[in-house]
PDB file of C-alpha atoms and ligand atoms in Angstrom:
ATOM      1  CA  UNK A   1      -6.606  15.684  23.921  1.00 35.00           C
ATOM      2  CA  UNK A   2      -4.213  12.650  22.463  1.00 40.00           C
ATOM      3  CA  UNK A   3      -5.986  11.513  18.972  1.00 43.00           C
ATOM      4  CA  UNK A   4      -5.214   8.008  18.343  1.00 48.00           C
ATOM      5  CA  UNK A   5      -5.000   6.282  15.234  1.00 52.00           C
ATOM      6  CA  UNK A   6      -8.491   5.140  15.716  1.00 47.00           C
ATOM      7  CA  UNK A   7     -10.075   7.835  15.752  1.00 52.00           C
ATOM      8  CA  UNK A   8      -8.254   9.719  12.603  1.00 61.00           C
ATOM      9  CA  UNK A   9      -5.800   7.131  10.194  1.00 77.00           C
ATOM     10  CA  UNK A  10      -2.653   8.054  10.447  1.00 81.00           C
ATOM     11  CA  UNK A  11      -1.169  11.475   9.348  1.00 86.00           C
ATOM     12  CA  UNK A  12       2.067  10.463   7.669  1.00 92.00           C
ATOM     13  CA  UNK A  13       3.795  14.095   7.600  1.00 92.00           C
ATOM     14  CA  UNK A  14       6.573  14.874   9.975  1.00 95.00           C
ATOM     15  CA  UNK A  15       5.892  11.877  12.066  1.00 97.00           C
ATOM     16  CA  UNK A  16       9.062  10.200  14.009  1.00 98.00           C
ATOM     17  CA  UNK A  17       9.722   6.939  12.854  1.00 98.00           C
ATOM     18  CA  UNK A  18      11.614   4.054  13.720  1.00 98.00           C
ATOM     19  CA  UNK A  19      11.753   0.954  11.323  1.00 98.00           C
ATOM     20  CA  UNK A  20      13.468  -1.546  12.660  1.00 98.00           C
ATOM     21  CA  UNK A  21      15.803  -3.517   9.939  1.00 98.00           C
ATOM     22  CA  UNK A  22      15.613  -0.667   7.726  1.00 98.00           C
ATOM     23  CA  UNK A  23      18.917  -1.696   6.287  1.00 98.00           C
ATOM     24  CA  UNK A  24      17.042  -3.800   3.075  1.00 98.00           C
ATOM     25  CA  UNK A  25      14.318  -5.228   1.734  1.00 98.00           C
ATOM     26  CA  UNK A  26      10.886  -4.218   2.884  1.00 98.00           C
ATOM     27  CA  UNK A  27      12.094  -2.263   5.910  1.00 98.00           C
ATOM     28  CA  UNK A  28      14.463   0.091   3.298  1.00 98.00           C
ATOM     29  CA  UNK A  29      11.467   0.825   1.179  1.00 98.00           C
ATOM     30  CA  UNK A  30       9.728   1.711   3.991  1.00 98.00           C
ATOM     31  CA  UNK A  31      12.324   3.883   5.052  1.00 98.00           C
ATOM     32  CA  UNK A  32      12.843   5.222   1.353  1.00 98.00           C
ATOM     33  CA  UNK A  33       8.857   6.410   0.987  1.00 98.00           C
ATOM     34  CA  UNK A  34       8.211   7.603   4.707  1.00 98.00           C
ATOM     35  CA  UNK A  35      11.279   9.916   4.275  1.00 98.00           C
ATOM     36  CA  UNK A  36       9.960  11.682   0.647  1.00 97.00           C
ATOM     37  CA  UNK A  37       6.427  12.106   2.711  1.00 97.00           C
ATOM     38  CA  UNK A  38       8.391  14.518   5.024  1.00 97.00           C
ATOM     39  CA  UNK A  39       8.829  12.052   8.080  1.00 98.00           C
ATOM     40  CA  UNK A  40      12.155  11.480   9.874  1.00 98.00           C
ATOM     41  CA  UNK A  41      12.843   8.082   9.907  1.00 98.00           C
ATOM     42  CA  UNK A  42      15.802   6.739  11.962  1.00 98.00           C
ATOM     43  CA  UNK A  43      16.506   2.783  10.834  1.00 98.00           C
ATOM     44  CA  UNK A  44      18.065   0.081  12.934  1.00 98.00           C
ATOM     45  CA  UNK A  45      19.637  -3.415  11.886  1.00 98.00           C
ATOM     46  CA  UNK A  46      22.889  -4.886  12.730  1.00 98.00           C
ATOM     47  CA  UNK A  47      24.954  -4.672   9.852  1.00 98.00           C
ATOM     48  CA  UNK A  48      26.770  -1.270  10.410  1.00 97.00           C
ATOM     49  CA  UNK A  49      28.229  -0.632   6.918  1.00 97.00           C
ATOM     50  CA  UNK A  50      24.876  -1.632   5.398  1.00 97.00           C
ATOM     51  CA  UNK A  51      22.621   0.952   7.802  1.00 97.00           C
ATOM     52  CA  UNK A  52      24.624   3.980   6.828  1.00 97.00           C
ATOM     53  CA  UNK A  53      24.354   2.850   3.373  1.00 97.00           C
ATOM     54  CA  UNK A  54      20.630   2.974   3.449  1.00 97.00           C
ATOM     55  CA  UNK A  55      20.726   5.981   5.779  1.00 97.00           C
ATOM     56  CA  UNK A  56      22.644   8.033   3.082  1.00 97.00           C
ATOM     57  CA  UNK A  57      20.299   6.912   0.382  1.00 97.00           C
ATOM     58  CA  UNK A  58      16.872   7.170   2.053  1.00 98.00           C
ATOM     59  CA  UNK A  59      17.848  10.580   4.231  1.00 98.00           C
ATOM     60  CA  UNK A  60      17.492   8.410   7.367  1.00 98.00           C
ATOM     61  CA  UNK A  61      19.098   8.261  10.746  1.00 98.00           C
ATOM     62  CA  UNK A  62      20.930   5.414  11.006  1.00 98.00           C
ATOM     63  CA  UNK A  63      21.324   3.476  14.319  1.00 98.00           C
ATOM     64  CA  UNK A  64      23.402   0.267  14.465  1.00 98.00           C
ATOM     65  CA  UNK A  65      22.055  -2.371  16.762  1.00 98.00           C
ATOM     66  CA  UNK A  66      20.760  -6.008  17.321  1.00 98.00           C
ATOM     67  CA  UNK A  67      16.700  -5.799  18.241  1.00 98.00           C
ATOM     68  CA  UNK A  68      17.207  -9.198  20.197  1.00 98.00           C
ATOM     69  CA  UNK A  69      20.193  -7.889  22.449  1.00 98.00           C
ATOM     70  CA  UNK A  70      17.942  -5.939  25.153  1.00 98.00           C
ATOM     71  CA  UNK A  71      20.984  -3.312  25.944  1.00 98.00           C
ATOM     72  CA  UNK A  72      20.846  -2.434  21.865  1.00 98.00           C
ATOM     73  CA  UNK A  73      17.133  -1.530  22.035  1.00 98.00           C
ATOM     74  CA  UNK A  74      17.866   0.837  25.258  1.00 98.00           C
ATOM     75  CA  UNK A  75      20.672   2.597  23.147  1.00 98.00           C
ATOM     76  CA  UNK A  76      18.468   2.629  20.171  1.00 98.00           C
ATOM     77  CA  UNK A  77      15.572   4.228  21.876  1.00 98.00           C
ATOM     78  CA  UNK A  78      17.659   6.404  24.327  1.00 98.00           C
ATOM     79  CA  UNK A  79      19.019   8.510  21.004  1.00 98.00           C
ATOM     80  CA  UNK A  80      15.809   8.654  20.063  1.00 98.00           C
ATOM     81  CA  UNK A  81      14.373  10.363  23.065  1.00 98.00           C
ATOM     82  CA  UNK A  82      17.466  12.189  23.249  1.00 98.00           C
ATOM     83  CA  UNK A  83      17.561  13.696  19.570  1.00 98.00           C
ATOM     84  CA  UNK A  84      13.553  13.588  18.961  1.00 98.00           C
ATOM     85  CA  UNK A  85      11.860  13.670  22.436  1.00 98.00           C
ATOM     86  CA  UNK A  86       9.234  11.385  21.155  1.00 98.00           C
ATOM     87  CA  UNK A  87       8.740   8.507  19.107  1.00 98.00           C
ATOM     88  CA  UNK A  88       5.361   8.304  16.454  1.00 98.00           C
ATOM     89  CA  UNK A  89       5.581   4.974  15.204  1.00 98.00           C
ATOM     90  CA  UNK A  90       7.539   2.310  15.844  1.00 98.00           C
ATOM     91  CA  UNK A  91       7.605  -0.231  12.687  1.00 98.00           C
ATOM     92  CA  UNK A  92       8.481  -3.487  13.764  1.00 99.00           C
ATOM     93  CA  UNK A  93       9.652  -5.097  10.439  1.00 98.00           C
ATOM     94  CA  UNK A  94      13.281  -6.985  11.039  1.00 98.00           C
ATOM     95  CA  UNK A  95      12.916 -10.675  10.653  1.00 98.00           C
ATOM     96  CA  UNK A  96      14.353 -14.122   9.491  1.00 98.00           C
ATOM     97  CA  UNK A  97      13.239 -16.553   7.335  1.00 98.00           C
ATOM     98  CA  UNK A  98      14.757 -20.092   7.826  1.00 97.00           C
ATOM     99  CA  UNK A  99      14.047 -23.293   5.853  1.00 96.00           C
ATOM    100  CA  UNK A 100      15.429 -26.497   7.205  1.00 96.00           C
ATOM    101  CA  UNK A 101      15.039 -30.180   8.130  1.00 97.00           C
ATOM    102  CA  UNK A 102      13.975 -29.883  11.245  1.00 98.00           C
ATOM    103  CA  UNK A 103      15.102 -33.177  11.957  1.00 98.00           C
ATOM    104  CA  UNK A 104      18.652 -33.680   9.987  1.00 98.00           C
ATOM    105  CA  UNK A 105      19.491 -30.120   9.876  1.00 98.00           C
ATOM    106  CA  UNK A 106      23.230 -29.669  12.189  1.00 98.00           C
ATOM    107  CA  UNK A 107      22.024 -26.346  13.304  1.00 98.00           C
ATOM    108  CA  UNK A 108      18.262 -26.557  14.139  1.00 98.00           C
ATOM    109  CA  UNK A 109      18.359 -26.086  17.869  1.00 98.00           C
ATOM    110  CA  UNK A 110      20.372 -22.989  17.590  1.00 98.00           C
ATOM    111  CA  UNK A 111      17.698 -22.114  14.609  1.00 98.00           C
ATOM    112  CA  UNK A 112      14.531 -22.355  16.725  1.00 98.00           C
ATOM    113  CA  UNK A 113      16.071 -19.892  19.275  1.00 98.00           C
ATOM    114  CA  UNK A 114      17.562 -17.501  17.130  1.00 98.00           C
ATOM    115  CA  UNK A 115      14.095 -17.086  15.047  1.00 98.00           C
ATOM    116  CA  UNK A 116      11.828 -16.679  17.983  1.00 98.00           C
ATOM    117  CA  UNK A 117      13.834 -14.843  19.167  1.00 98.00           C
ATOM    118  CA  UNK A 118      14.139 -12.079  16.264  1.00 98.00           C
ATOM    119  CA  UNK A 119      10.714 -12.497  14.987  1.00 98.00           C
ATOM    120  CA  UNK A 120       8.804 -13.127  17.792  1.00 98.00           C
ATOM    121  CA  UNK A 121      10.302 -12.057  21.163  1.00 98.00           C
ATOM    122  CA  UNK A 122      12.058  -8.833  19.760  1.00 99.00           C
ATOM    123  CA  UNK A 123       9.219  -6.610  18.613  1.00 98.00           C
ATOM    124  CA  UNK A 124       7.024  -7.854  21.599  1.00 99.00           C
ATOM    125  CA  UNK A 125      10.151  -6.129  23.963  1.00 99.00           C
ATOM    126  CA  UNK A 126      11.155  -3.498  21.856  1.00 99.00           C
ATOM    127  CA  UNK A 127       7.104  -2.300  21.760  1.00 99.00           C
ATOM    128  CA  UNK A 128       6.824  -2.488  25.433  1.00 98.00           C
ATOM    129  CA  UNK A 129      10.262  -1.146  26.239  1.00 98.00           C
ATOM    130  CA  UNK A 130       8.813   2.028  23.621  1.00 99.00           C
ATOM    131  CA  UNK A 131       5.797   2.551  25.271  1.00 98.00           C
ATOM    132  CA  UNK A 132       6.826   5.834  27.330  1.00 98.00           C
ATOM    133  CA  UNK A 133       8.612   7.534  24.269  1.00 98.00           C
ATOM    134  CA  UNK A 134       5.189   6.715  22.672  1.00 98.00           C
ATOM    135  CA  UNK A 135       3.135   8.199  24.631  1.00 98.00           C
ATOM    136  CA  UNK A 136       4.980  11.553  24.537  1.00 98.00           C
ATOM    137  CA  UNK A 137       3.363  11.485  20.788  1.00 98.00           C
ATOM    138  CA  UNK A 138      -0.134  13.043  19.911  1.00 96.00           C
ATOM    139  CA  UNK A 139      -0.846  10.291  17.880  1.00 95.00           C
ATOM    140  CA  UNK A 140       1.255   7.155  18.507  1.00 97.00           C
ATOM    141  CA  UNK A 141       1.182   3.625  16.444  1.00 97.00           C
ATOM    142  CA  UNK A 142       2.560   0.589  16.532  1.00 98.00           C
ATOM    143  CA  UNK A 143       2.942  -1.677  13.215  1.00 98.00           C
ATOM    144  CA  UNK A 144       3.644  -5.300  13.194  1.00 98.00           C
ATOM    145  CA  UNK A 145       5.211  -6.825   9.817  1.00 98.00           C
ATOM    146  CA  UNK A 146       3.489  -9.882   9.412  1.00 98.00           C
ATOM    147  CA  UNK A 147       2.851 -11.860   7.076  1.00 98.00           C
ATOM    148  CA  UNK A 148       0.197 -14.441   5.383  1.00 97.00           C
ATOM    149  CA  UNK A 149       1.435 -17.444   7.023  1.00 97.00           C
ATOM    150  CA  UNK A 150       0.280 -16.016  10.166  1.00 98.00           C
ATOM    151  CA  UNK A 151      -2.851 -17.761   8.618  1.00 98.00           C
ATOM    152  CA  UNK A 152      -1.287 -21.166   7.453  1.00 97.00           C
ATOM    153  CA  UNK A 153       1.567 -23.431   8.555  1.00 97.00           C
ATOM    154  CA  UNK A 154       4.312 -23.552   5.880  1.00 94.00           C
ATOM    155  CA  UNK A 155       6.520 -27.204   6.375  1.00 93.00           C
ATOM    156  CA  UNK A 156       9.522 -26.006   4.725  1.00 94.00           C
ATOM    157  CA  UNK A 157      10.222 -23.331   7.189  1.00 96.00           C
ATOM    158  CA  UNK A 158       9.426 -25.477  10.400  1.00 97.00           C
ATOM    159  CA  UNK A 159       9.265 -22.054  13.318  1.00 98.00           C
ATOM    160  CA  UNK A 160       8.979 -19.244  11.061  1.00 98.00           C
ATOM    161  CA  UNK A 161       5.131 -19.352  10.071  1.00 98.00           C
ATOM    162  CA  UNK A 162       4.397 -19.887  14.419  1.00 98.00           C
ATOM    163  CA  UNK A 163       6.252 -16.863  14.889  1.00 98.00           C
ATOM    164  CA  UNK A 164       4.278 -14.650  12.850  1.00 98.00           C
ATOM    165  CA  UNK A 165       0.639 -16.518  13.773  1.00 98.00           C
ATOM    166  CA  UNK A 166       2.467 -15.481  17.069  1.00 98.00           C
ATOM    167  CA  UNK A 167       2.515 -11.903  16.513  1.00 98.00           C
ATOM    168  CA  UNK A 168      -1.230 -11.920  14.694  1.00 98.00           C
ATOM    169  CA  UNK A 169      -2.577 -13.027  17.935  1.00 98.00           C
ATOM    170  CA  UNK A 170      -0.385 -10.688  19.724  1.00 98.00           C
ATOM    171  CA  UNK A 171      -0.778  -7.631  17.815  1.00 98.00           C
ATOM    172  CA  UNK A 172      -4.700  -8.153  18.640  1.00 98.00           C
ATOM    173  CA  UNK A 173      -4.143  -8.422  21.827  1.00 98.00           C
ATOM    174  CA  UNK A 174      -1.772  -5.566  22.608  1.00 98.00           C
ATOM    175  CA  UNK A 175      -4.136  -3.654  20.667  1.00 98.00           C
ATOM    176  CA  UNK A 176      -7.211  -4.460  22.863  1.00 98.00           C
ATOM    177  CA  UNK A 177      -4.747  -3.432  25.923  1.00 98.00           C
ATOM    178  CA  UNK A 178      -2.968  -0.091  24.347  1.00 98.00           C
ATOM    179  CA  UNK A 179      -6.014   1.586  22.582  1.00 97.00           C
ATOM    180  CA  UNK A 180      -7.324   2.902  26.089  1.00 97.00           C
ATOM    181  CA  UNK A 181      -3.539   4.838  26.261  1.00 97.00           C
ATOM    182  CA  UNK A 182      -4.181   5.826  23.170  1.00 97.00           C
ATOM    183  CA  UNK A 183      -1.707   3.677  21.193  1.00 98.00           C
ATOM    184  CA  UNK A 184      -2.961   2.195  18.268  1.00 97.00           C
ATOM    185  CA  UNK A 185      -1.497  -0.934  17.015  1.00 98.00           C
ATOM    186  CA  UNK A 186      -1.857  -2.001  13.272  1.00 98.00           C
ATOM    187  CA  UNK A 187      -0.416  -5.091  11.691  1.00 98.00           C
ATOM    188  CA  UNK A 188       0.439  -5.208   8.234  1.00 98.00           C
ATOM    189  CA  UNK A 189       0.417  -8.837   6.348  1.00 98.00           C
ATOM    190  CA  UNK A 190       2.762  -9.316   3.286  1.00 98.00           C
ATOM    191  CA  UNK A 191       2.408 -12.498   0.464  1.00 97.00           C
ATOM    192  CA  UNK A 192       5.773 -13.068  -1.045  1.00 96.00           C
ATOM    193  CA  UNK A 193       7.474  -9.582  -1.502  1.00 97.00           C
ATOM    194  CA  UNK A 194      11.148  -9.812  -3.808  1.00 95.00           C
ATOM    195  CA  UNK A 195      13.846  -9.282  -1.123  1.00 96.00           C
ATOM    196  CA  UNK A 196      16.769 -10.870  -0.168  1.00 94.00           C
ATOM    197  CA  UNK A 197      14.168 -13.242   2.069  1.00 95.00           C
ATOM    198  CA  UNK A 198      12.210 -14.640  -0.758  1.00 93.00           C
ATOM    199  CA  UNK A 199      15.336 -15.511  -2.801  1.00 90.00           C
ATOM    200  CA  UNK A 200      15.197 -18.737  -1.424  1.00 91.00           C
ATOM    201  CA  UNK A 201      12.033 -19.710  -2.462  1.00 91.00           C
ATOM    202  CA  UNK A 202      11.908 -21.156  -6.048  1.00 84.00           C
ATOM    203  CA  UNK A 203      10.841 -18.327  -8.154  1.00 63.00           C
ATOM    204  CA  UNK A 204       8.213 -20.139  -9.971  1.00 68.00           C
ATOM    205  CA  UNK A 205       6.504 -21.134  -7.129  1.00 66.00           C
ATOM    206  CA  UNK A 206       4.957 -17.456  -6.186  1.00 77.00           C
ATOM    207  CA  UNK A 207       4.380 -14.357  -7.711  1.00 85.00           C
ATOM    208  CA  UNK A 208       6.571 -12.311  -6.049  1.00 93.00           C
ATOM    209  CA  UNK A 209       4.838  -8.409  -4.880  1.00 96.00           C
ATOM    210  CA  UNK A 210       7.469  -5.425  -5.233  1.00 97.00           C
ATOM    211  CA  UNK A 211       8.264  -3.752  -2.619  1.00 98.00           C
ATOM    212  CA  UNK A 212       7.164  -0.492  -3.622  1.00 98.00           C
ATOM    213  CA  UNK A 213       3.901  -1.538  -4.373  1.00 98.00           C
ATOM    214  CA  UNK A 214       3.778  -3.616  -1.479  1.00 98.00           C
ATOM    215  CA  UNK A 215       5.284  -0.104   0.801  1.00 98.00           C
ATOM    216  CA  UNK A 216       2.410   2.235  -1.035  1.00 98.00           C
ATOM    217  CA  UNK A 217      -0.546  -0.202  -0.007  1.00 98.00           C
ATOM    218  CA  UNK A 218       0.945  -0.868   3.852  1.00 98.00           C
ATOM    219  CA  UNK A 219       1.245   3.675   3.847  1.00 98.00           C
ATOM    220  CA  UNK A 220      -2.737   3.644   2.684  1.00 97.00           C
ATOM    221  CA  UNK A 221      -3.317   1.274   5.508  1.00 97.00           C
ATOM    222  CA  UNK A 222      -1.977   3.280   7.781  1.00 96.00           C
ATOM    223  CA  UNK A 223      -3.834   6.544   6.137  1.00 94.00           C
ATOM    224  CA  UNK A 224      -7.350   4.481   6.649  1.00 94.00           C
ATOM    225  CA  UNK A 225      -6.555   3.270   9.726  1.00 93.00           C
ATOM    226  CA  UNK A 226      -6.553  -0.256   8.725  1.00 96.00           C
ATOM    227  CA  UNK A 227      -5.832  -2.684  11.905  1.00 96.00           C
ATOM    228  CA  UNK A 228      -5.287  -5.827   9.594  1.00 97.00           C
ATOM    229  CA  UNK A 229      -3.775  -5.341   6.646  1.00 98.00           C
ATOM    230  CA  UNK A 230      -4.365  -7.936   3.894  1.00 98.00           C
ATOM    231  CA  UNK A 231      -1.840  -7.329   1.585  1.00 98.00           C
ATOM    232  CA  UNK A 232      -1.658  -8.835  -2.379  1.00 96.00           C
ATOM    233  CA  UNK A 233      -2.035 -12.773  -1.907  1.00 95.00           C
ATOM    234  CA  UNK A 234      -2.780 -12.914   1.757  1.00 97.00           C
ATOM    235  CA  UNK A 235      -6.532 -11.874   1.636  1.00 97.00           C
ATOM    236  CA  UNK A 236      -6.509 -15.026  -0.515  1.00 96.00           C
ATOM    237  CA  UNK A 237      -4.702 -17.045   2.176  1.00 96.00           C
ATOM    238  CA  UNK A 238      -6.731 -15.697   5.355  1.00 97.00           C
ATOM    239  CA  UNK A 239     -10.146 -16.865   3.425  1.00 97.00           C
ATOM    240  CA  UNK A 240      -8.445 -20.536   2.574  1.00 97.00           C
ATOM    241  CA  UNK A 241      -7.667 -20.839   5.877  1.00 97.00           C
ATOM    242  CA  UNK A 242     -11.083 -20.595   6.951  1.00 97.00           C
ATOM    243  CA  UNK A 243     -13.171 -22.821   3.803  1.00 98.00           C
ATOM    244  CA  UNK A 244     -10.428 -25.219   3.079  1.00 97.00           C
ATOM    245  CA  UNK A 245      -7.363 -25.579   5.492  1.00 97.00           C
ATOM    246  CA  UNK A 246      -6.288 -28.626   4.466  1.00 97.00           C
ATOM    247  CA  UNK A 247      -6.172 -27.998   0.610  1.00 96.00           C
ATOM    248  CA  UNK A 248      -4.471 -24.607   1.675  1.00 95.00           C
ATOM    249  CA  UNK A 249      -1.513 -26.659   3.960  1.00 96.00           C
ATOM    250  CA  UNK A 250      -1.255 -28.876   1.177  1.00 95.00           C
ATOM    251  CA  UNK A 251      -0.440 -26.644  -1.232  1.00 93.00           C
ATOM    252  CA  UNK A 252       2.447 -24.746   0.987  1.00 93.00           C
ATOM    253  CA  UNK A 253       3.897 -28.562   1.610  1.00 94.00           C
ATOM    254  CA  UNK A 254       4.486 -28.111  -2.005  1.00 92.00           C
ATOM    255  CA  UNK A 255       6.814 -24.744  -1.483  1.00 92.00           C
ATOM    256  CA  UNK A 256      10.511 -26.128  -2.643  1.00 88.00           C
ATOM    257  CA  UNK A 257      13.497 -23.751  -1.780  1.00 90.00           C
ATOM    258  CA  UNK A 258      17.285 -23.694  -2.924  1.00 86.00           C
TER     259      UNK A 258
HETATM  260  N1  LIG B 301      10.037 -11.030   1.724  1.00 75.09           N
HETATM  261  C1  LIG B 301       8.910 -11.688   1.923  1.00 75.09           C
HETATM  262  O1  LIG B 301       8.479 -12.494   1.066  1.00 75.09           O
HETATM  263  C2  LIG B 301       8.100 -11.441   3.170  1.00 75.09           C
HETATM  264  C3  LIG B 301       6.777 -11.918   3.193  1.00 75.09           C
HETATM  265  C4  LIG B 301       6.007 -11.726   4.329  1.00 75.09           C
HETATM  266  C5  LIG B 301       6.543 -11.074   5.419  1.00 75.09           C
HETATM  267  N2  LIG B 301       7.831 -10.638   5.389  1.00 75.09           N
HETATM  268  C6  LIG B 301       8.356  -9.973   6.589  1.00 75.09           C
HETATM  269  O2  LIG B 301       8.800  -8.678   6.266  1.00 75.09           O
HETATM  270  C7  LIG B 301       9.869  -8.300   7.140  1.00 75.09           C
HETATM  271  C8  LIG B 301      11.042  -7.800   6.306  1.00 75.09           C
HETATM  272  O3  LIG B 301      11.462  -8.836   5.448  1.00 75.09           O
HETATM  273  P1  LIG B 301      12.350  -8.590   4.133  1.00 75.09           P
HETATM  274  O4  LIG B 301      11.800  -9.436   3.073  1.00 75.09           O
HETATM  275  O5  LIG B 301      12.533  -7.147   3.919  1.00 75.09           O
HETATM  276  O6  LIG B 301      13.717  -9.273   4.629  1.00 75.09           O
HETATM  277  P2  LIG B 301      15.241  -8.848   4.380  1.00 75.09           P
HETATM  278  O7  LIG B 301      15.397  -8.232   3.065  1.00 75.09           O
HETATM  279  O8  LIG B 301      16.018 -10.076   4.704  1.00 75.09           O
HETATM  280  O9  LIG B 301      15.474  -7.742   5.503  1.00 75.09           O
HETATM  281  C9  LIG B 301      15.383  -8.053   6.863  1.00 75.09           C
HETATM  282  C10 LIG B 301      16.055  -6.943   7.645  1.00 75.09           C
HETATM  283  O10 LIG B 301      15.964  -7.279   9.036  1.00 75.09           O
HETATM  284  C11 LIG B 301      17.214  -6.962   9.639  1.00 75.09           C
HETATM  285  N3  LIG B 301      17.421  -7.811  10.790  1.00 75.09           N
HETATM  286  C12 LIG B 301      17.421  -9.165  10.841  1.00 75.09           C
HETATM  287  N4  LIG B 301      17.704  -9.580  12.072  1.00 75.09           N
HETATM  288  C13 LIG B 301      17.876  -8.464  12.840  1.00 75.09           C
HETATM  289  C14 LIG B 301      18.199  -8.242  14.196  1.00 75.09           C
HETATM  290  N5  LIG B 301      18.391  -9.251  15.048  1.00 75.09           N
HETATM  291  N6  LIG B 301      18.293  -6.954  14.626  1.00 75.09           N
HETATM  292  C15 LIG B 301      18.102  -5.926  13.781  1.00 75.09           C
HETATM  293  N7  LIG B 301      17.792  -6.074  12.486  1.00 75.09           N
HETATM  294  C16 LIG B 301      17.701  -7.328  12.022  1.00 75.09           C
HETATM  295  C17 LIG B 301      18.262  -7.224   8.552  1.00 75.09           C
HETATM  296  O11 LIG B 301      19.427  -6.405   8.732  1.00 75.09           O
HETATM  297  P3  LIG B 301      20.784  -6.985   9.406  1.00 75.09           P
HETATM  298  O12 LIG B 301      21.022  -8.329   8.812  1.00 75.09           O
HETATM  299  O13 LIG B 301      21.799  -5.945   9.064  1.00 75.09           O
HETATM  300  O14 LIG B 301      20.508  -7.027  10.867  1.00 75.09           O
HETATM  301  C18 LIG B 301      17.524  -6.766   7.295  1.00 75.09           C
HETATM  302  O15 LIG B 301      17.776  -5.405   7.014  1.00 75.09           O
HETATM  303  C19 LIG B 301      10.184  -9.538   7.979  1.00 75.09           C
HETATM  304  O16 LIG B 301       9.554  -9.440   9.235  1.00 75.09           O
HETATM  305  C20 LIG B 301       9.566 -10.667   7.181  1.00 75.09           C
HETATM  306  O17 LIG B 301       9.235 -11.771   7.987  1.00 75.09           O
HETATM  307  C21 LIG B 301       8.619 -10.798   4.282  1.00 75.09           C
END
């Protein structure tokens, strides 16, 4: 009998894992505290040089690729059926984060596509192009990196918080549509988390969640089998959202960046 994820939490020993841009930030300390669990984790980005890097750190498997180019996420997932057989859990986690003038900026046409297109439109493909190397697991999951301005519209970044209210609704809806094939998809929703990403938000502006304590509540999530993960700050944000939306826009007007 398949087991999903719904039925059990997820058993985070000698699972198959593939984090997409596992390279840095929130992705490499994924990576970093899946592999000390016992779980092979293979990691994708498109930086070569810094993939092995965090492969020979971590203990990953490194594959180099672009998650928006749709012959890259063939390759990627073609070594993994061909080394692995199977893939667990695929952790859709690469993303951008761009703050502009949506109006004056030189560059904001090519901006809009290029962050749909990474945050949005990637893991949506990549998921569905993994669904048969998923269902060769016993218990196969799909995790969405979010965020908690899926729940709030930030001005200074004009696309990015639409993308990931994009992939909230999304993630609920796959989920409705994959649970009877026994795929369970979780999402996982970050406040501000100190990576590369956040360095260009003014550092007195948030309080900034590590990513290792950030990593070791998203793994409990998974353990209890939690479908929405509210993680540090965006519990906060989700319940604004609902009692006072326009103090909570308001206050993310404020945001300033370098
Ligand atoms: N940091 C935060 O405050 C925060 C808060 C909420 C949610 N999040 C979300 O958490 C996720 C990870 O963010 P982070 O803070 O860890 O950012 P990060 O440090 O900038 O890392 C992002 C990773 O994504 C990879 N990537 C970007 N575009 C890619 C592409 N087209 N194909 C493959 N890999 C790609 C990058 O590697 P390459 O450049 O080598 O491709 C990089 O390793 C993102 O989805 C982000 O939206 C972050």
């Amino acid at each position: 009998m398949t087991l999903s994820l719904g039925e059990t939490g997820l058993d985070l020993t000698s699972k198959i894992i593939l984090v997409t841009g596992g390279g840095s930030g929130i992705g490499l300390e994924l990576t970093r505290q899946l592999v000390a669990l016992g779980n092979t984790v293979i990691v994708c980005g498109r930086d070569a040089e810094k993939l092995a890097e965090a492969a020979r750190l971590t203990g990953a498997q490194a594959i180099a690729g672009n998650v928006t180019v749709a012959d890259d996420q063939e390759r990627i997932l073609s070594d993994i059926q061909a080394q692995h057989g199977r893939l667990d859990l695929l952790i859709n986690n690469a993303g951008i984060f761009l703050a502009y003038d949506f109006k004056n900026d030189p560059d904001t046409l090519q901006k809009i596509e290029r962050e749909i297109a990474i945050n949005a439109t990637a893991p949506l493909t990549l998921t569905r192009r993994a669904l048969p190397l998923l269902e060769k697991s016993a218990q196969p999951g799909v995790l969405f990196i979010g965020s908690g301005v899926a729940f709030v519209a930030s001005p200074g970044t004009p696309i990015y918080s639409g993308t990931k209210a994009l992939i909230h609704h999304c993630a609920q809806t796959l989920r409705h549509q994959l649970q009877p094939h026994g795929i369970t998809v979780l999402e996982a929703m970050p406040p501000v988390v100190d990576t590369d990403m956040a360095s260009v938000l003014k550092s007195d502006n948030f309080k900034k969640m590590k990513p290792a304590d950030l990593v070791r509540d998203i793994l409990e999530g998974l353990r209890r089998n939690q479908t929405e993960m509210l993680l540090g700050q965006s519990r906060q944000i989700k319940w604004m959202s609902r009692i006072a939306p326009a103090f909570l826009f308001r206050q993310f007007a404020k945001t300033e960046f370098h």
